[in-house]
Structures are given as structure tokens and as C-alpha cells.
Coordinates of C-alpha atoms and ligand atoms in Angstrom, one line a residue:
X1 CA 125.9 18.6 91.8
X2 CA 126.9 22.2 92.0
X3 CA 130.0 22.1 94.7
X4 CA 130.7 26.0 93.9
X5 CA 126.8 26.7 95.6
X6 CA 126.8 26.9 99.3
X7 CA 123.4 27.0 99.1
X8 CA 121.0 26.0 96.9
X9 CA 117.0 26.6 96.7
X10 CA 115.0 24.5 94.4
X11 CA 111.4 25.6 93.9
X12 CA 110.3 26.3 97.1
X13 CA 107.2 27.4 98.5
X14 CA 106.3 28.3 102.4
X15 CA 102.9 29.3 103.5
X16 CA 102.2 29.9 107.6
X17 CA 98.4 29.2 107.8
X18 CA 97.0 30.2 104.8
X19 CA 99.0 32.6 103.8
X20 CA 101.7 31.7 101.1
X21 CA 104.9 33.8 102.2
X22 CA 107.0 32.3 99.6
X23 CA 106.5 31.3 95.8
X24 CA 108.9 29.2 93.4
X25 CA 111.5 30.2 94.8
X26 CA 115.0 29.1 93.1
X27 CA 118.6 30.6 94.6
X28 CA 121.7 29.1 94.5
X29 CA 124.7 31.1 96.1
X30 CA 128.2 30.8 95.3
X31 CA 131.0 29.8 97.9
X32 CA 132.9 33.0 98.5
X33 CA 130.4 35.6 97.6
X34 CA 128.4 38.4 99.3
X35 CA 124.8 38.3 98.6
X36 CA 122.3 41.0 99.8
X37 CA 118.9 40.5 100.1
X38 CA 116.4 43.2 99.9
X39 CA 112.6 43.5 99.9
X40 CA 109.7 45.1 101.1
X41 CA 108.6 44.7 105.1
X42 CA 106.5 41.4 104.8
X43 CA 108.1 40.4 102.1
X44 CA 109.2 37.0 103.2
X45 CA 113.1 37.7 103.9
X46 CA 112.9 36.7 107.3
X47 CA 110.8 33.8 106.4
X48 CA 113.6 32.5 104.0
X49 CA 116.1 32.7 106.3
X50 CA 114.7 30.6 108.9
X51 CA 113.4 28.1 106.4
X52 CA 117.4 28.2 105.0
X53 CA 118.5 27.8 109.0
X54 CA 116.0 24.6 109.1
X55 CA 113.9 26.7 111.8
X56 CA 110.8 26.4 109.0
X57 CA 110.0 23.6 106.9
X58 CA 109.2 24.6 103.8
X59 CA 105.2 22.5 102.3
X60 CA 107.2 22.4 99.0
X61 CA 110.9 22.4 97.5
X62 CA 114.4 21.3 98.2
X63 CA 117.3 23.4 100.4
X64 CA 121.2 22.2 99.8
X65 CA 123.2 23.3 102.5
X66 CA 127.2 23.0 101.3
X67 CA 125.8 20.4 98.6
X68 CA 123.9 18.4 100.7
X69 CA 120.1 18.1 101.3
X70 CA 118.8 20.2 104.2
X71 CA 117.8 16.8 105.6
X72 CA 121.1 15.1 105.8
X73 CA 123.2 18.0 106.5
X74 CA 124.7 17.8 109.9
X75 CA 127.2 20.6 110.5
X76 CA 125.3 23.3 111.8
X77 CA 128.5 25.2 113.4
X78 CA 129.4 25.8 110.0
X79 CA 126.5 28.2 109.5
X80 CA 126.4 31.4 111.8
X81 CA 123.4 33.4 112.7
X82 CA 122.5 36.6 113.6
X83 CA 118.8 37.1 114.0
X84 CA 116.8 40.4 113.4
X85 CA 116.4 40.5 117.1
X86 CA 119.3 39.9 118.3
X87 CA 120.2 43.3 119.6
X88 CA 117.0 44.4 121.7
X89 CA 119.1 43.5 124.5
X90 CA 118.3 44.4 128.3
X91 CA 120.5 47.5 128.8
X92 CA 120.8 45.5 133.0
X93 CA 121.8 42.1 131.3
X94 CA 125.1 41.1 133.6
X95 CA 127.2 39.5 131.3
X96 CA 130.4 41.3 129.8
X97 CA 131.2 41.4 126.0
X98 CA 133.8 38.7 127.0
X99 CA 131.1 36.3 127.9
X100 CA 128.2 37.0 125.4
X101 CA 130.7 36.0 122.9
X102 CA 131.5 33.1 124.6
X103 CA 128.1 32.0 125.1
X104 CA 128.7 31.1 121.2
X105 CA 131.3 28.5 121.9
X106 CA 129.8 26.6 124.9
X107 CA 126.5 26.2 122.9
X108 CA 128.4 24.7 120.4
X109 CA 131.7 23.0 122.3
X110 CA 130.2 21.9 125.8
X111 CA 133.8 20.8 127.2
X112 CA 135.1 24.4 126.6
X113 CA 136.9 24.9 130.2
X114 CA 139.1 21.9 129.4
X115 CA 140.6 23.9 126.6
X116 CA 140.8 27.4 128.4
X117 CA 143.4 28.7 126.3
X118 CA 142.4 28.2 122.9
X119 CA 138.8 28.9 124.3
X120 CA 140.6 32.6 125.2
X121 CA 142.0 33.0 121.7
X122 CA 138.8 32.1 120.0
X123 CA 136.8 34.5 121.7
X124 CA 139.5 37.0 121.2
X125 CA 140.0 36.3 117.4
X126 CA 136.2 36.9 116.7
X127 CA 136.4 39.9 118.7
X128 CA 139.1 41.5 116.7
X129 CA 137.4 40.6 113.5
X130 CA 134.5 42.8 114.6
X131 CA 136.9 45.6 115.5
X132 CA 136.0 44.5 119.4
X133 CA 138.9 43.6 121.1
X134 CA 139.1 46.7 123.5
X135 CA 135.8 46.5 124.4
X136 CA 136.0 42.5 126.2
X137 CA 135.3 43.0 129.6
X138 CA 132.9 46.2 129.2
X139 CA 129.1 45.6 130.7
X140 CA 127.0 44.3 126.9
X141 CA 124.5 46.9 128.5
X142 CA 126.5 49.7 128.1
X143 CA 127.3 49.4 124.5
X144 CA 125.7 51.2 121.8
X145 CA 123.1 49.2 119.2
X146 CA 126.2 49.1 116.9
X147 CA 128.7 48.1 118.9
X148 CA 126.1 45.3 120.6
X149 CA 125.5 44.4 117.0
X150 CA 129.2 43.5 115.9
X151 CA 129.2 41.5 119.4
X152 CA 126.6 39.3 118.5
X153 CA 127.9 39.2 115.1
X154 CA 131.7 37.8 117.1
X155 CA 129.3 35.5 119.1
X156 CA 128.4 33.8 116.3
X157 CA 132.1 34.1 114.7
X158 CA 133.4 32.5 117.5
X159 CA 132.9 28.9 116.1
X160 CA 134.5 29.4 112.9
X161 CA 131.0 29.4 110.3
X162 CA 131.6 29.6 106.6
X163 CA 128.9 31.1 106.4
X164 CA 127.4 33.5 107.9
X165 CA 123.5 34.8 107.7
X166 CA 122.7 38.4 109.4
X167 CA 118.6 39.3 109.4
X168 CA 118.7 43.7 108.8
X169 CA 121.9 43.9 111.3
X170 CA 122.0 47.7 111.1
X171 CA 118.2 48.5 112.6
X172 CA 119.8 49.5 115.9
X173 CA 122.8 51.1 114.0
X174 CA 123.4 54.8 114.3
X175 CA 123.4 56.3 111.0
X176 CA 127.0 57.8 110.9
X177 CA 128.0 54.3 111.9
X178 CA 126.4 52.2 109.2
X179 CA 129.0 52.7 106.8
X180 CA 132.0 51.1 109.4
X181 CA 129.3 48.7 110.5
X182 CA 129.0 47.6 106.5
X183 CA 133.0 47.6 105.7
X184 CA 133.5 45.2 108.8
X185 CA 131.6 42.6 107.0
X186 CA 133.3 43.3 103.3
X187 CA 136.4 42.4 105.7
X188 CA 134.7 39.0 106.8
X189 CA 133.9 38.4 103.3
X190 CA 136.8 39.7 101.7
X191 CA 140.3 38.9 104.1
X192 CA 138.5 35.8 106.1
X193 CA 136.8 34.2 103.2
X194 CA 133.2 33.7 104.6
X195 CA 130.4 33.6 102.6
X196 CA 127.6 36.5 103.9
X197 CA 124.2 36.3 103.5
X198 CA 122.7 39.5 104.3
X199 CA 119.1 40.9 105.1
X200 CA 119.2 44.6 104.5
X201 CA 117.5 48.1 104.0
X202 CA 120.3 49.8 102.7
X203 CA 121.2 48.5 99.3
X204 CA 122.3 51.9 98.6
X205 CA 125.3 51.8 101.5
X206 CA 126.0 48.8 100.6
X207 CA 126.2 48.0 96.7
X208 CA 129.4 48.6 96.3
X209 CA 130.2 45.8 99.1
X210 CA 128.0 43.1 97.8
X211 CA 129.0 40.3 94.9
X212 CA 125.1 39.9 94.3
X213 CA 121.8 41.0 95.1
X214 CA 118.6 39.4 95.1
X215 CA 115.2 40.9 95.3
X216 CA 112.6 39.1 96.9
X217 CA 108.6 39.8 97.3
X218 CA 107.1 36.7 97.4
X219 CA 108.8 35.6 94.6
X220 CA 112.6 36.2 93.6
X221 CA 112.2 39.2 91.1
X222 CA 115.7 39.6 90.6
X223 CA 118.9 37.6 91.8
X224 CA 122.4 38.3 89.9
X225 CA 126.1 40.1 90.1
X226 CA 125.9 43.4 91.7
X227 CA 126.5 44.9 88.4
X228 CA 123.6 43.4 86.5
X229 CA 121.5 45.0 89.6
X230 CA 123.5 48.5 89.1
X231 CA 122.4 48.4 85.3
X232 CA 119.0 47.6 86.5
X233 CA 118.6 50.1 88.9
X234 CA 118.5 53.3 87.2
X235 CA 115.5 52.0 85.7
X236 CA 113.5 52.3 88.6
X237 CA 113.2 49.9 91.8
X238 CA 110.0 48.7 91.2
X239 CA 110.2 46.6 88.5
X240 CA 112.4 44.3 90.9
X241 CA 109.6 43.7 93.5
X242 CA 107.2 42.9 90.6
X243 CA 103.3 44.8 90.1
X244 CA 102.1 43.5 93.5
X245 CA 104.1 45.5 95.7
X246 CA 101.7 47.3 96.7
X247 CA 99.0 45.0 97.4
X248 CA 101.2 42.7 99.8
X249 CA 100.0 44.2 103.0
X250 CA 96.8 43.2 102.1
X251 CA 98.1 39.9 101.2
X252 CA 95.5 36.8 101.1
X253 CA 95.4 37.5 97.2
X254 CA 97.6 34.7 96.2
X255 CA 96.3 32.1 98.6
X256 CA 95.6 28.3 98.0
X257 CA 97.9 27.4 95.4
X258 CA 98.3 24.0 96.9
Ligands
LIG1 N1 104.9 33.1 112.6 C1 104.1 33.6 111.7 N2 102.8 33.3 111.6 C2 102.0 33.8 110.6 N3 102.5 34.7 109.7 C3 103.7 35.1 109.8 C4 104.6 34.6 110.8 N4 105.8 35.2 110.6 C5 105.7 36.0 109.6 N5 104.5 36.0 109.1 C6 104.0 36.8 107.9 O1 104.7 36.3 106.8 C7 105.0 37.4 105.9 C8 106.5 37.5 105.7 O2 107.1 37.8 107.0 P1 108.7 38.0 107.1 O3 109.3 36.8 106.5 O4 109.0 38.3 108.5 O5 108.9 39.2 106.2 P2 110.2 40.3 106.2 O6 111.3 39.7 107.0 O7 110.5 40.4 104.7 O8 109.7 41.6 106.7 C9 104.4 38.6 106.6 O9 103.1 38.9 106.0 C10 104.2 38.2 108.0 O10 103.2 38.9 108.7
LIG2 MG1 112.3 40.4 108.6

């Protein structure tokens, strides 16, 4: 067994209907690192994380979770989430930063009120990671996307994950903030030691952030160091999303290969 993975993919195949989204796909992901994933829309990103979350059950292959089968693995508080619509939030929603963050806790605690003060300095310490703090008992509806962004990412900081999965974080992200946005999480990576999985657009922000990269359309075409990618890269994009690239909004035309 690979104890340095936090996760591990073993040939795995998903297919919703009869459309195969996903095909042989292998990943295994070090404890520690920074891995961005990037891909066409449709591509199957999403898909992979929710099959990765246990959301999806995948008609084919194995997924290790901190060395354990998906299966058997119990510790779900270990593993925070963002999802890719976490942020299209209803500007009248009455709840303050404060309380959206520790909506994360209770979901995962219960007794929380019994343990008011370390409930407070939980909720506080996420909030500072995120760069947050001064913002605690401002309306979530008055925030911008980017600011309601690094909320939700606190929310799910709040219960200490070592890991850490964000679906394209920066779509409500204003452009001249994406950079801040990007060297908040090298920080969570970096100074607190989480491991980040991270859905993305903007591989070019971010490269010099990431440990690794993988590129997926349909099938992993590339997964390795940020370096190897770098080298890649200057060969043209393409060849990572494989020949098909263009085809995949059509899709249907690798059905039934079970
Ligand atoms: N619930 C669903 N039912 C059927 N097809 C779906 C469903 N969710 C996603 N798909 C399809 O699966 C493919 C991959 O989707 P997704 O994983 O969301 O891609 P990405 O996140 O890379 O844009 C797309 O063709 C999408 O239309
Ligand atoms: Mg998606």
C-alpha cells in the first residue's frame, strides 16, 4: 500500500446513462501536494470529484481515500469540499459570515453550543486563513463573489480537513482578484499543510502555485510535477486533452464499452 497517496484511483470508469464520462482512469496523489486539474467544459472534472467525494459510484474501478478503500473509509471531516456552486448565493440570504462558516461545524459536531468557546476560535481560525477575520459579522449577501468564495472555502476549513477539494472556485472571482484568491490557497497548502485538489480554468495563474497538474478529457492525458507540464506546455495544449477534443460535445462516440 502507498501510505504517501492521499488518494488513489485505480482504473476507473463512470458513465451517467449511456454516456461514459470517464475512461481508465488511474491517479494517485501525494500527501502534501497541490494538484490542479484542468480540462475542457464536459470534460468529466466535476464528475471525478463527486465520484472521489462518494457522491457517484463509479460501474468500474477502485478509489483509496488516505489508504483505504472508498468503501471502508469513514472520516469524511477529513475531506473538505467546495462545490462549483457554492457561491450563487441569494444576495437576501440572512445569515452573517460568522454563521455560514459555522454552519460547517454543526453539520459535522452537532453538540457545538456545549463547547462555545473553542466553537468561537474555530470559526475564527478558518476565517483568518482565508484572510476573513474582519469581515465576521458582515451580511454573506453583501460580499463580493470573491470574498463569498473564501467564506465557503473557511466553512469547510472550519473542521480541520486534510484535504481539501475546490470545483473552478474563481468563476465568481473578479479578475484583479484571482491572483490573491490563488496565493491564499498556496498558503493553505504551503504554511497549513493541506493537501488541495483543485478544479481550475486558469492553469496559467496558477502554475507556479501547483506541485502537479493533471489533464483530463475523458481520459487522464497527462498527470505529473508542475515542471514536467511546464516542459510540455510550450508544445502546444492540445496534445494533453488527446485528438477528441473536439468531438466531446458531440459526445455518444465512445459509448458501450461495458
Ligand atoms: N447528472 C448528469 N446526468 C447525465 N449527464 C451528466 C450529468 N452530469 C454531468 N453530465 C455530463 O457528463 C459530462 C461531464 O460533466 P462534468 O463532469 O460536469 O464536466 P466538467 O466538470 O468537466 O465540465 C458532460 O457531458 C455532462 O453533460
Ligand atoms: Mg464542472
Amino acid at each position: 500500500m502507498k501510505s504517501q497517496s492521499i488518494i488513489e484511483i485505480k482504473n476507473l470508469f463512470y458513465r451517467y446513462e449511456k454516456d461514459t464520462v470517464l475512461e481508465n482512469i488511474n491517479l494517485s496523489i501525494p500527501i502534501g501536494s497541490f494538484l490542479a486539474i484542468v480540462g475542457p467544459n464536459g470534460s468529466g472534472k466535476s464528475t471525478l470529484l463527486k465520484l472521489i467525494l462518494g457522491l457517484l459510484k463509479p460501474q468500474k474501478g477502485v478509489i483509496r481515500l488516505f489508504g483505504q478503500e472508498m468503501s471502508k473509509f469513514k472520516n469524511w471531516q477529513q475531506i473538505g469540499y467546495v462545490s462549483q456552486k457554492a457561491n450563487s448565493f441569494n444576495t437576501g440570504f440572512p445569515a452573517t459570515v460568522f454563521e455560514v462558516v459555522s454552519s460547517g461545524l454543526t453539520k459535522k459536531l452537532g453538540l457545538f453550543r456545549f463547547f462555545k468557546k473553542e466553537h468561537i476560535e474555530k470559526v475564527n481560525e478558518a476565517l483568518d486563513a482565508v484572510g476573513m477575520m474582519k469581515f465576521s459579522n458582515r451580511n454573506i449577501g453583501e460580499l463580493s463573489g470573491g470574498q463569498q468564495q473564501r467564506v465557503f472555502i473557511a466553512r469547510a476549513l472550519v473542521s480541520e480537513p486534510k484535504l481539501l477539494i475546490l470545483d473552478e472556485p474563481t468563476v465568481g472571482v473578479d479578475v484583479e482578484n484571482v491572483n490573491s484568491f490563488y496565493h491564499m490557497l498556496a498558503d493553505l497548502n504551503k504554511k497549513r499543510g493541506i493537501t488541495l485538489l483543485l478544479v481550475t480554468h486558469d492553469i496559467g495563474t496558477i502554475s507556479d502555485k501547483v506541485t502537479h497538474v493533471a489533464c483530463l478529457n475523458k481520459h487522464l492525458h497527462f498527470h505529473g510535477e508542475t515542471s514536467e507540464f511546464e516542459q510540455h506546455r510550450s508544445e502546444g495544449m492540445s496534445e494533453f486533452y488527446g485528438t477528441d477534443v473536439h468531438l466531446l460535445s458531440h459526445h455518444h462516440d465512445h459509448g458501450g464499452v461495458f
